[in-house]
Amino acid sequence: MLPIDYYAYQNRWRHLDGRLKFLLFLLFLIISFSGIWSLQVALFITVFWLTFYLARIPFAIYVRLYFYPTIFILLSLATLLLSVSITPLSYWVGWSFGSLHIGILPSAPQQVIRLGLRIYACLAATYFFVLTTPFGQILKGLHRSPIPRELLDLILLMYRFLFLLMGDFISAQESLVLKFAFSKKGKRIKGLAYLANSVFLRLVDHQKQLEEILELRFDAMDKEGTDVGDSRY
């Protein structure tokens, strides 16, 4: 079981109806897109600590979940903050490099702050739903929806395949670390090559097993459809 699945299945609200948590998630998203910055800040702070309490997740790991998206968020906001033009504009702060003008427009900081608040409010709402709702509850909710059964099977297959990929990668990496494969540069390169080869071979084996399961699954569905069609005549 991956860490994020472990916390989802061990959280304090694991027995609560998944539909209620989904409605809360939708409510949080509506507030996140409301454009009212005071509500967005209050939502982020409240949901951040509520998720930390419910998920029973170590604080260092929880902060790390926000750290990785923050790198891409800051890069994206930086590109929105800076404007590049070949004609001089009324920049709030600007620099000129020959005929190229780079600067910050007076309205850019406010737009970036609003967008940043919206992003982090949505991120907190998403982590709330992911860390408090086991995948089994999500799947049950999807089964109640009008989504085709075949599409649900594909969703389950993709989730299972990702689970196998991450599980094989983590187990192989831990084995190499125990063997001191990453202690030196030469051993690190060799260890990474061995890791990639090992994970690839395991994925091929798992893919064959999943293909067999799918063939049995759809063969059974075809047989069921044939029986129903024959019974009409």
JSON list of C-alpha atoms in Angstrom, two decimals:
[
{"chain": "A", "resi": 1, "resn": "MET", "atom": "CA", "xyz": [0.00, 0.00, 0.00]},
{"chain": "A", "resi": 2, "resn": "LEU", "atom": "CA", "xyz": [1.33, 3.42, -0.97]},
{"chain": "A", "resi": 3, "resn": "PRO", "atom": "CA", "xyz": [1.62, 6.11, 1.75]},
{"chain": "A", "resi": 4, "resn": "ILE", "atom": "CA", "xyz": [-1.23, 8.21, 0.37]},
{"chain": "A", "resi": 5, "resn": "ASP", "atom": "CA", "xyz": [-3.49, 5.12, 0.31]},
{"chain": "A", "resi": 6, "resn": "TYR", "atom": "CA", "xyz": [-2.41, 4.22, 3.83]},
{"chain": "A", "resi": 7, "resn": "TYR", "atom": "CA", "xyz": [-3.46, 7.61, 5.21]},
{"chain": "A", "resi": 8, "resn": "ALA", "atom": "CA", "xyz": [-6.72, 7.53, 3.24]},
{"chain": "A", "resi": 9, "resn": "TYR", "atom": "CA", "xyz": [-7.65, 4.15, 4.74]},
{"chain": "A", "resi": 10, "resn": "GLN", "atom": "CA", "xyz": [-6.53, 5.09, 8.27]},
{"chain": "A", "resi": 11, "resn": "ASN", "atom": "CA", "xyz": [-8.04, 8.58, 8.56]},
{"chain": "A", "resi": 12, "resn": "ARG", "atom": "CA", "xyz": [-10.56, 9.49, 11.25]},
{"chain": "A", "resi": 13, "resn": "TRP", "atom": "CA", "xyz": [-13.38, 9.89, 8.70]},
{"chain": "A", "resi": 14, "resn": "ARG", "atom": "CA", "xyz": [-12.78, 6.62, 6.86]},
{"chain": "A", "resi": 15, "resn": "HIS", "atom": "CA", "xyz": [-16.22, 5.30, 7.88]},
{"chain": "A", "resi": 16, "resn": "LEU", "atom": "CA", "xyz": [-18.06, 8.49, 6.91]},
{"chain": "A", "resi": 17, "resn": "ASP", "atom": "CA", "xyz": [-20.15, 8.28, 3.75]},
{"chain": "A", "resi": 18, "resn": "GLY", "atom": "CA", "xyz": [-18.03, 9.18, 0.75]},
{"chain": "A", "resi": 19, "resn": "ARG", "atom": "CA", "xyz": [-20.88, 11.20, -0.76]},
{"chain": "A", "resi": 20, "resn": "LEU", "atom": "CA", "xyz": [-20.79, 13.63, 2.17]},
{"chain": "A", "resi": 21, "resn": "LYS", "atom": "CA", "xyz": [-17.06, 14.12, 1.75]},
{"chain": "A", "resi": 22, "resn": "PHE", "atom": "CA", "xyz": [-17.54, 14.66, -1.97]},
{"chain": "A", "resi": 23, "resn": "LEU", "atom": "CA", "xyz": [-20.19, 17.32, -1.28]},
{"chain": "A", "resi": 24, "resn": "LEU", "atom": "CA", "xyz": [-17.78, 19.02, 1.13]},
{"chain": "A", "resi": 25, "resn": "PHE", "atom": "CA", "xyz": [-15.11, 18.86, -1.56]},
{"chain": "A", "resi": 26, "resn": "LEU", "atom": "CA", "xyz": [-17.46, 20.55, -4.05]},
{"chain": "A", "resi": 27, "resn": "LEU", "atom": "CA", "xyz": [-18.33, 23.21, -1.47]},
{"chain": "A", "resi": 28, "resn": "PHE", "atom": "CA", "xyz": [-14.65, 23.91, -0.89]},
{"chain": "A", "resi": 29, "resn": "LEU", "atom": "CA", "xyz": [-14.07, 24.21, -4.65]},
{"chain": "A", "resi": 30, "resn": "ILE", "atom": "CA", "xyz": [-16.96, 26.67, -4.98]},
{"chain": "A", "resi": 31, "resn": "ILE", "atom": "CA", "xyz": [-15.46, 28.83, -2.23]},
{"chain": "A", "resi": 32, "resn": "SER", "atom": "CA", "xyz": [-12.03, 28.55, -3.86]},
{"chain": "A", "resi": 33, "resn": "PHE", "atom": "CA", "xyz": [-13.38, 29.92, -7.16]},
{"chain": "A", "resi": 34, "resn": "SER", "atom": "CA", "xyz": [-15.57, 32.55, -5.51]},
{"chain": "A", "resi": 35, "resn": "GLY", "atom": "CA", "xyz": [-12.92, 35.26, -5.86]},
{"chain": "A", "resi": 36, "resn": "ILE", "atom": "CA", "xyz": [-13.44, 36.44, -2.26]},
{"chain": "A", "resi": 37, "resn": "TRP", "atom": "CA", "xyz": [-9.89, 36.45, -0.94]},
{"chain": "A", "resi": 38, "resn": "SER", "atom": "CA", "xyz": [-10.89, 36.48, 2.75]},
{"chain": "A", "resi": 39, "resn": "LEU", "atom": "CA", "xyz": [-12.94, 33.29, 2.28]},
{"chain": "A", "resi": 40, "resn": "GLN", "atom": "CA", "xyz": [-10.11, 31.70, 0.31]},
{"chain": "A", "resi": 41, "resn": "VAL", "atom": "CA", "xyz": [-7.57, 32.42, 3.05]},
{"chain": "A", "resi": 42, "resn": "ALA", "atom": "CA", "xyz": [-9.95, 31.17, 5.75]},
{"chain": "A", "resi": 43, "resn": "LEU", "atom": "CA", "xyz": [-10.68, 28.05, 3.70]},
{"chain": "A", "resi": 44, "resn": "PHE", "atom": "CA", "xyz": [-7.01, 27.25, 3.15]},
{"chain": "A", "resi": 45, "resn": "ILE", "atom": "CA", "xyz": [-6.10, 27.63, 6.83]},
{"chain": "A", "resi": 46, "resn": "THR", "atom": "CA", "xyz": [-9.14, 25.67, 8.06]},
{"chain": "A", "resi": 47, "resn": "VAL", "atom": "CA", "xyz": [-8.91, 22.82, 5.55]},
{"chain": "A", "resi": 48, "resn": "PHE", "atom": "CA", "xyz": [-5.12, 22.61, 5.92]},
{"chain": "A", "resi": 49, "resn": "TRP", "atom": "CA", "xyz": [-5.31, 21.88, 9.65]},
{"chain": "A", "resi": 50, "resn": "LEU", "atom": "CA", "xyz": [-8.53, 19.85, 9.38]},
{"chain": "A", "resi": 51, "resn": "THR", "atom": "CA", "xyz": [-6.91, 17.51, 6.85]},
{"chain": "A", "resi": 52, "resn": "PHE", "atom": "CA", "xyz": [-3.78, 17.25, 8.99]},
{"chain": "A", "resi": 53, "resn": "TYR", "atom": "CA", "xyz": [-5.90, 16.20, 11.97]},
{"chain": "A", "resi": 54, "resn": "LEU", "atom": "CA", "xyz": [-8.18, 13.80, 10.11]},
{"chain": "A", "resi": 55, "resn": "ALA", "atom": "CA", "xyz": [-5.52, 12.08, 8.01]},
{"chain": "A", "resi": 56, "resn": "ARG", "atom": "CA", "xyz": [-3.19, 11.40, 10.96]},
{"chain": "A", "resi": 57, "resn": "ILE", "atom": "CA", "xyz": [-0.27, 12.21, 8.70]},
{"chain": "A", "resi": 58, "resn": "PRO", "atom": "CA", "xyz": [3.14, 13.33, 10.03]},
{"chain": "A", "resi": 59, "resn": "PHE", "atom": "CA", "xyz": [3.52, 17.08, 9.68]},
{"chain": "A", "resi": 60, "resn": "ALA", "atom": "CA", "xyz": [6.80, 16.84, 7.74]},
{"chain": "A", "resi": 61, "resn": "ILE", "atom": "CA", "xyz": [5.23, 14.55, 5.13]},
{"chain": "A", "resi": 62, "resn": "TYR", "atom": "CA", "xyz": [2.14, 16.74, 4.92]},
{"chain": "A", "resi": 63, "resn": "VAL", "atom": "CA", "xyz": [4.20, 19.88, 4.30]},
{"chain": "A", "resi": 64, "resn": "ARG", "atom": "CA", "xyz": [6.19, 18.00, 1.67]},
{"chain": "A", "resi": 65, "resn": "LEU", "atom": "CA", "xyz": [2.95, 17.34, -0.22]},
{"chain": "A", "resi": 66, "resn": "TYR", "atom": "CA", "xyz": [2.62, 21.11, -0.61]},
{"chain": "A", "resi": 67, "resn": "PHE", "atom": "CA", "xyz": [6.30, 21.68, -1.32]},
{"chain": "A", "resi": 68, "resn": "TYR", "atom": "CA", "xyz": [6.50, 19.89, -4.68]},
{"chain": "A", "resi": 69, "resn": "PRO", "atom": "CA", "xyz": [3.48, 21.62, -6.28]},
{"chain": "A", "resi": 70, "resn": "THR", "atom": "CA", "xyz": [4.73, 24.95, -4.90]},
{"chain": "A", "resi": 71, "resn": "ILE", "atom": "CA", "xyz": [7.78, 24.79, -7.18]},
{"chain": "A", "resi": 72, "resn": "PHE", "atom": "CA", "xyz": [5.61, 24.61, -10.31]},
{"chain": "A", "resi": 73, "resn": "ILE", "atom": "CA", "xyz": [3.10, 27.10, -8.92]},
{"chain": "A", "resi": 74, "resn": "LEU", "atom": "CA", "xyz": [5.79, 29.73, -8.27]},
{"chain": "A", "resi": 75, "resn": "LEU", "atom": "CA", "xyz": [7.28, 29.23, -11.72]},
{"chain": "A", "resi": 76, "resn": "SER", "atom": "CA", "xyz": [3.85, 29.66, -13.31]},
{"chain": "A", "resi": 77, "resn": "LEU", "atom": "CA", "xyz": [3.06, 32.76, -11.24]},
{"chain": "A", "resi": 78, "resn": "ALA", "atom": "CA", "xyz": [6.45, 34.26, -12.12]},
{"chain": "A", "resi": 79, "resn": "THR", "atom": "CA", "xyz": [5.67, 33.98, -15.82]},
{"chain": "A", "resi": 80, "resn": "LEU", "atom": "CA", "xyz": [2.36, 35.76, -15.22]},
{"chain": "A", "resi": 81, "resn": "LEU", "atom": "CA", "xyz": [3.99, 38.44, -13.11]},
{"chain": "A", "resi": 82, "resn": "LEU", "atom": "CA", "xyz": [6.62, 39.44, -15.68]},
{"chain": "A", "resi": 83, "resn": "SER", "atom": "CA", "xyz": [5.72, 41.01, -19.00]},
{"chain": "A", "resi": 84, "resn": "VAL", "atom": "CA", "xyz": [8.02, 41.11, -22.02]},
{"chain": "A", "resi": 85, "resn": "SER", "atom": "CA", "xyz": [7.60, 43.60, -24.83]},
{"chain": "A", "resi": 86, "resn": "ILE", "atom": "CA", "xyz": [9.60, 45.23, -27.62]},
{"chain": "A", "resi": 87, "resn": "THR", "atom": "CA", "xyz": [7.80, 48.53, -27.00]},
{"chain": "A", "resi": 88, "resn": "PRO", "atom": "CA", "xyz": [8.10, 50.42, -23.69]},
{"chain": "A", "resi": 89, "resn": "LEU", "atom": "CA", "xyz": [5.07, 50.07, -21.43]},
{"chain": "A", "resi": 90, "resn": "SER", "atom": "CA", "xyz": [4.04, 51.76, -18.20]},
{"chain": "A", "resi": 91, "resn": "TYR", "atom": "CA", "xyz": [5.74, 49.22, -15.96]},
{"chain": "A", "resi": 92, "resn": "TRP", "atom": "CA", "xyz": [5.56, 49.40, -12.19]},
{"chain": "A", "resi": 93, "resn": "VAL", "atom": "CA", "xyz": [9.09, 47.99, -12.14]},
{"chain": "A", "resi": 94, "resn": "GLY", "atom": "CA", "xyz": [10.95, 47.46, -15.38]},
{"chain": "A", "resi": 95, "resn": "TRP", "atom": "CA", "xyz": [14.29, 46.70, -17.02]},
{"chain": "A", "resi": 96, "resn": "SER", "atom": "CA", "xyz": [15.50, 47.35, -20.53]},
{"chain": "A", "resi": 97, "resn": "PHE", "atom": "CA", "xyz": [17.91, 45.15, -22.50]},
{"chain": "A", "resi": 98, "resn": "GLY", "atom": "CA", "xyz": [18.41, 46.93, -25.79]},
{"chain": "A", "resi": 99, "resn": "SER", "atom": "CA", "xyz": [15.07, 46.87, -27.63]},
{"chain": "A", "resi": 100, "resn": "LEU", "atom": "CA", "xyz": [13.65, 44.32, -25.19]},
{"chain": "A", "resi": 101, "resn": "HIS", "atom": "CA", "xyz": [11.66, 45.56, -22.19]},
{"chain": "A", "resi": 102, "resn": "ILE", "atom": "CA", "xyz": [10.90, 43.36, -19.17]},
{"chain": "A", "resi": 103, "resn": "GLY", "atom": "CA", "xyz": [8.85, 44.51, -16.23]},
{"chain": "A", "resi": 104, "resn": "ILE", "atom": "CA", "xyz": [5.89, 44.18, -13.90]},
{"chain": "A", "resi": 105, "resn": "LEU", "atom": "CA", "xyz": [2.66, 45.89, -14.81]},
{"chain": "A", "resi": 106, "resn": "PRO", "atom": "CA", "xyz": [0.79, 47.71, -12.01]},
{"chain": "A", "resi": 107, "resn": "SER", "atom": "CA", "xyz": [-2.14, 45.26, -12.16]},
{"chain": "A", "resi": 108, "resn": "ALA", "atom": "CA", "xyz": [0.02, 42.11, -12.30]},
{"chain": "A", "resi": 109, "resn": "PRO", "atom": "CA", "xyz": [0.78, 41.67, -8.54]},
{"chain": "A", "resi": 110, "resn": "GLN", "atom": "CA", "xyz": [-2.89, 41.79, -7.58]},
{"chain": "A", "resi": 111, "resn": "GLN", "atom": "CA", "xyz": [-3.83, 39.28, -10.28]},
{"chain": "A", "resi": 112, "resn": "VAL", "atom": "CA", "xyz": [-1.02, 36.93, -9.26]},
{"chain": "A", "resi": 113, "resn": "ILE", "atom": "CA", "xyz": [-2.01, 37.09, -5.58]},
{"chain": "A", "resi": 114, "resn": "ARG", "atom": "CA", "xyz": [-5.64, 36.31, -6.41]},
{"chain": "A", "resi": 115, "resn": "LEU", "atom": "CA", "xyz": [-4.65, 33.42, -8.63]},
{"chain": "A", "resi": 116, "resn": "GLY", "atom": "CA", "xyz": [-2.24, 32.09, -6.00]},
{"chain": "A", "resi": 117, "resn": "LEU", "atom": "CA", "xyz": [-4.94, 32.14, -3.31]},
{"chain": "A", "resi": 118, "resn": "ARG", "atom": "CA", "xyz": [-7.31, 30.30, -5.63]},
{"chain": "A", "resi": 119, "resn": "ILE", "atom": "CA", "xyz": [-4.71, 27.66, -6.47]},
{"chain": "A", "resi": 120, "resn": "TYR", "atom": "CA", "xyz": [-3.77, 26.93, -2.85]},
{"chain": "A", "resi": 121, "resn": "ALA", "atom": "CA", "xyz": [-7.40, 26.86, -1.74]},
{"chain": "A", "resi": 122, "resn": "CYS", "atom": "CA", "xyz": [-8.15, 24.30, -4.47]},
{"chain": "A", "resi": 123, "resn": "LEU", "atom": "CA", "xyz": [-5.02, 22.35, -3.54]},
{"chain": "A", "resi": 124, "resn": "ALA", "atom": "CA", "xyz": [-6.06, 22.19, 0.12]},
{"chain": "A", "resi": 125, "resn": "ALA", "atom": "CA", "xyz": [-9.55, 21.03, -0.90]},
{"chain": "A", "resi": 126, "resn": "THR", "atom": "CA", "xyz": [-8.08, 18.34, -3.16]},
{"chain": "A", "resi": 127, "resn": "TYR", "atom": "CA", "xyz": [-5.77, 17.01, -0.45]},
{"chain": "A", "resi": 128, "resn": "PHE", "atom": "CA", "xyz": [-8.74, 16.94, 1.93]},
{"chain": "A", "resi": 129, "resn": "PHE", "atom": "CA", "xyz": [-10.70, 14.70, -0.43]},
{"chain": "A", "resi": 130, "resn": "VAL", "atom": "CA", "xyz": [-7.75, 12.48, -1.38]},
{"chain": "A", "resi": 131, "resn": "LEU", "atom": "CA", "xyz": [-6.46, 11.93, 2.17]},
{"chain": "A", "resi": 132, "resn": "THR", "atom": "CA", "xyz": [-9.87, 11.35, 3.78]},
{"chain": "A", "resi": 133, "resn": "THR", "atom": "CA", "xyz": [-11.62, 9.29, 1.09]},
{"chain": "A", "resi": 134, "resn": "PRO", "atom": "CA", "xyz": [-10.41, 5.72, 0.43]},
{"chain": "A", "resi": 135, "resn": "PHE", "atom": "CA", "xyz": [-10.38, 4.65, -3.19]},
{"chain": "A", "resi": 136, "resn": "GLY", "atom": "CA", "xyz": [-13.03, 2.03, -2.42]},
{"chain": "A", "resi": 137, "resn": "GLN", "atom": "CA", "xyz": [-15.50, 4.77, -1.47]},
{"chain": "A", "resi": 138, "resn": "ILE", "atom": "CA", "xyz": [-14.66, 6.72, -4.62]},
{"chain": "A", "resi": 139, "resn": "LEU", "atom": "CA", "xyz": [-15.25, 3.61, -6.72]},
{"chain": "A", "resi": 140, "resn": "LYS", "atom": "CA", "xyz": [-18.60, 2.96, -5.03]},
{"chain": "A", "resi": 141, "resn": "GLY", "atom": "CA", "xyz": [-19.66, 6.51, -5.79]},
{"chain": "A", "resi": 142, "resn": "LEU", "atom": "CA", "xyz": [-18.66, 6.09, -9.42]},
{"chain": "A", "resi": 143, "resn": "HIS", "atom": "CA", "xyz": [-20.67, 2.87, -9.63]},
{"chain": "A", "resi": 144, "resn": "ARG", "atom": "CA", "xyz": [-23.78, 4.79, -8.52]},
{"chain": "A", "resi": 145, "resn": "SER", "atom": "CA", "xyz": [-23.21, 7.35, -11.27]},
{"chain": "A", "resi": 146, "resn": "PRO", "atom": "CA", "xyz": [-24.27, 6.87, -14.92]},
{"chain": "A", "resi": 147, "resn": "ILE", "atom": "CA", "xyz": [-20.64, 6.29, -15.97]},
{"chain": "A", "resi": 148, "resn": "PRO", "atom": "CA", "xyz": [-20.32, 3.21, -18.24]},
{"chain": "A", "resi": 149, "resn": "ARG", "atom": "CA", "xyz": [-19.09, 0.03, -16.55]},
{"chain": "A", "resi": 150, "resn": "GLU", "atom": "CA", "xyz": [-16.26, -0.39, -19.08]},
{"chain": "A", "resi": 151, "resn": "LEU", "atom": "CA", "xyz": [-14.90, 3.08, -18.24]},
{"chain": "A", "resi": 152, "resn": "LEU", "atom": "CA", "xyz": [-14.92, 2.21, -14.54]},
{"chain": "A", "resi": 153, "resn": "ASP", "atom": "CA", "xyz": [-12.93, -0.93, -15.30]},
{"chain": "A", "resi": 154, "resn": "LEU", "atom": "CA", "xyz": [-10.37, 1.18, -17.15]},
{"chain": "A", "resi": 155, "resn": "ILE", "atom": "CA", "xyz": [-10.16, 3.63, -14.22]},
{"chain": "A", "resi": 156, "resn": "LEU", "atom": "CA", "xyz": [-9.57, 0.73, -11.83]},
{"chain": "A", "resi": 157, "resn": "LEU", "atom": "CA", "xyz": [-6.97, -0.71, -14.20]},
{"chain": "A", "resi": 158, "resn": "MET", "atom": "CA", "xyz": [-5.08, 2.59, -14.41]},
{"chain": "A", "resi": 159, "resn": "TYR", "atom": "CA", "xyz": [-5.15, 2.96, -10.63]},
{"chain": "A", "resi": 160, "resn": "ARG", "atom": "CA", "xyz": [-3.91, -0.59, -10.18]},
{"chain": "A", "resi": 161, "resn": "PHE", "atom": "CA", "xyz": [-1.17, -0.11, -12.78]},
{"chain": "A", "resi": 162, "resn": "LEU", "atom": "CA", "xyz": [0.03, 3.10, -11.08]},
{"chain": "A", "resi": 163, "resn": "PHE", "atom": "CA", "xyz": [-0.05, 1.31, -7.73]},
{"chain": "A", "resi": 164, "resn": "LEU", "atom": "CA", "xyz": [2.12, -1.50, -9.11]},
{"chain": "A", "resi": 165, "resn": "LEU", "atom": "CA", "xyz": [4.53, 0.96, -10.74]},
{"chain": "A", "resi": 166, "resn": "MET", "atom": "CA", "xyz": [5.12, 2.96, -7.57]},
{"chain": "A", "resi": 167, "resn": "GLY", "atom": "CA", "xyz": [5.24, -0.14, -5.40]},
{"chain": "A", "resi": 168, "resn": "ASP", "atom": "CA", "xyz": [7.86, -1.82, -7.58]},
{"chain": "A", "resi": 169, "resn": "PHE", "atom": "CA", "xyz": [9.91, 1.37, -7.78]},
{"chain": "A", "resi": 170, "resn": "ILE", "atom": "CA", "xyz": [9.91, 1.91, -4.02]},
{"chain": "A", "resi": 171, "resn": "SER", "atom": "CA", "xyz": [10.74, -1.71, -3.19]},
{"chain": "A", "resi": 172, "resn": "ALA", "atom": "CA", "xyz": [13.56, -1.85, -5.75]},
{"chain": "A", "resi": 173, "resn": "GLN", "atom": "CA", "xyz": [15.01, 1.46, -4.59]},
{"chain": "A", "resi": 174, "resn": "GLU", "atom": "CA", "xyz": [14.95, 0.37, -0.96]},
{"chain": "A", "resi": 175, "resn": "SER", "atom": "CA", "xyz": [16.78, -2.84, -1.89]},
{"chain": "A", "resi": 176, "resn": "LEU", "atom": "CA", "xyz": [19.47, -0.86, -3.69]},
{"chain": "A", "resi": 177, "resn": "VAL", "atom": "CA", "xyz": [19.86, 1.58, -0.82]},
{"chain": "A", "resi": 178, "resn": "LEU", "atom": "CA", "xyz": [20.35, -1.32, 1.58]},
{"chain": "A", "resi": 179, "resn": "LYS", "atom": "CA", "xyz": [23.11, -2.60, -0.71]},
{"chain": "A", "resi": 180, "resn": "PHE", "atom": "CA", "xyz": [24.79, 0.85, -0.76]},
{"chain": "A", "resi": 181, "resn": "ALA", "atom": "CA", "xyz": [24.18, 1.16, -4.49]},
{"chain": "A", "resi": 182, "resn": "PHE", "atom": "CA", "xyz": [23.86, 4.95, -4.29]},
{"chain": "A", "resi": 183, "resn": "SER", "atom": "CA", "xyz": [26.90, 5.69, -2.13]},
{"chain": "A", "resi": 184, "resn": "LYS", "atom": "CA", "xyz": [29.23, 6.64, -5.02]},
{"chain": "A", "resi": 185, "resn": "LYS", "atom": "CA", "xyz": [28.66, 8.21, -8.43]},
{"chain": "A", "resi": 186, "resn": "GLY", "atom": "CA", "xyz": [29.65, 5.12, -10.43]},
{"chain": "A", "resi": 187, "resn": "LYS", "atom": "CA", "xyz": [27.57, 2.82, -8.28]},
{"chain": "A", "resi": 188, "resn": "ARG", "atom": "CA", "xyz": [24.70, 5.30, -8.39]},
{"chain": "A", "resi": 189, "resn": "ILE", "atom": "CA", "xyz": [24.57, 5.21, -12.21]},
{"chain": "A", "resi": 190, "resn": "LYS", "atom": "CA", "xyz": [24.81, 1.43, -12.21]},
{"chain": "A", "resi": 191, "resn": "GLY", "atom": "CA", "xyz": [22.17, 1.20, -9.51]},
{"chain": "A", "resi": 192, "resn": "LEU", "atom": "CA", "xyz": [19.77, 3.47, -11.43]},
{"chain": "A", "resi": 193, "resn": "ALA", "atom": "CA", "xyz": [20.21, 1.34, -14.55]},
{"chain": "A", "resi": 194, "resn": "TYR", "atom": "CA", "xyz": [19.51, -1.80, -12.55]},
{"chain": "A", "resi": 195, "resn": "LEU", "atom": "CA", "xyz": [16.51, -0.10, -10.95]},
{"chain": "A", "resi": 196, "resn": "ALA", "atom": "CA", "xyz": [15.04, 0.89, -14.33]},
{"chain": "A", "resi": 197, "resn": "ASN", "atom": "CA", "xyz": [15.60, -2.61, -15.72]},
{"chain": "A", "resi": 198, "resn": "SER", "atom": "CA", "xyz": [14.07, -4.28, -12.67]},
{"chain": "A", "resi": 199, "resn": "VAL", "atom": "CA", "xyz": [10.99, -2.04, -12.64]},
{"chain": "A", "resi": 200, "resn": "PHE", "atom": "CA", "xyz": [10.49, -2.50, -16.40]},
{"chain": "A", "resi": 201, "resn": "LEU", "atom": "CA", "xyz": [10.61, -6.30, -16.15]},
{"chain": "A", "resi": 202, "resn": "ARG", "atom": "CA", "xyz": [8.16, -6.29, -13.26]},
{"chain": "A", "resi": 203, "resn": "LEU", "atom": "CA", "xyz": [5.80, -4.01, -15.15]},
{"chain": "A", "resi": 204, "resn": "VAL", "atom": "CA", "xyz": [5.86, -6.32, -18.17]},
{"chain": "A", "resi": 205, "resn": "ASP", "atom": "CA", "xyz": [4.98, -9.25, -15.93]},
{"chain": "A", "resi": 206, "resn": "HIS", "atom": "CA", "xyz": [2.19, -7.31, -14.20]},
{"chain": "A", "resi": 207, "resn": "GLN", "atom": "CA", "xyz": [0.87, -6.09, -17.55]},
{"chain": "A", "resi": 208, "resn": "LYS", "atom": "CA", "xyz": [0.48, -9.68, -18.75]},
{"chain": "A", "resi": 209, "resn": "GLN", "atom": "CA", "xyz": [-1.45, -10.53, -15.59]},
{"chain": "A", "resi": 210, "resn": "LEU", "atom": "CA", "xyz": [-3.71, -7.49, -15.99]},
{"chain": "A", "resi": 211, "resn": "GLU", "atom": "CA", "xyz": [-4.35, -8.33, -19.65]},
{"chain": "A", "resi": 212, "resn": "GLU", "atom": "CA", "xyz": [-5.41, -11.84, -18.67]},
{"chain": "A", "resi": 213, "resn": "ILE", "atom": "CA", "xyz": [-7.76, -10.44, -16.04]},
{"chain": "A", "resi": 214, "resn": "LEU", "atom": "CA", "xyz": [-9.27, -8.00, -18.55]},
{"chain": "A", "resi": 215, "resn": "GLU", "atom": "CA", "xyz": [-9.73, -10.74, -21.15]},
{"chain": "A", "resi": 216, "resn": "LEU", "atom": "CA", "xyz": [-11.59, -12.86, -18.62]},
{"chain": "A", "resi": 217, "resn": "ARG", "atom": "CA", "xyz": [-13.62, -9.85, -17.56]},
{"chain": "A", "resi": 218, "resn": "PHE", "atom": "CA", "xyz": [-14.77, -8.81, -21.03]},
{"chain": "A", "resi": 219, "resn": "ASP", "atom": "CA", "xyz": [-15.21, -12.40, -22.21]},
{"chain": "A", "resi": 220, "resn": "ALA", "atom": "CA", "xyz": [-17.62, -12.90, -19.32]},
{"chain": "A", "resi": 221, "resn": "MET", "atom": "CA", "xyz": [-19.47, -9.70, -20.27]},
{"chain": "A", "resi": 222, "resn": "ASP", "atom": "CA", "xyz": [-19.71, -10.81, -23.93]},
{"chain": "A", "resi": 223, "resn": "LYS", "atom": "CA", "xyz": [-21.00, -14.22, -22.87]},
{"chain": "A", "resi": 224, "resn": "GLU", "atom": "CA", "xyz": [-23.58, -12.60, -20.62]},
{"chain": "A", "resi": 225, "resn": "GLY", "atom": "CA", "xyz": [-24.74, -10.38, -23.49]},
{"chain": "A", "resi": 226, "resn": "THR", "atom": "CA", "xyz": [-24.94, -13.38, -25.84]},
{"chain": "A", "resi": 227, "resn": "ASP", "atom": "CA", "xyz": [-27.03, -15.35, -23.37]},
{"chain": "A", "resi": 228, "resn": "VAL", "atom": "CA", "xyz": [-29.42, -12.45, -22.97]},
{"chain": "A", "resi": 229, "resn": "GLY", "atom": "CA", "xyz": [-29.74, -12.08, -26.74]},
{"chain": "A", "resi": 230, "resn": "ASP", "atom": "CA", "xyz": [-30.38, -15.79, -27.24]},
{"chain": "A", "resi": 231, "resn": "SER", "atom": "CA", "xyz": [-33.09, -15.83, -24.59]},
{"chain": "A", "resi": 232, "resn": "ARG", "atom": "CA", "xyz": [-35.17, -13.41, -26.61]},
{"chain": "A", "resi": 233, "resn": "TYR", "atom": "CA", "xyz": [-35.70, -15.95, -29.40]}
]
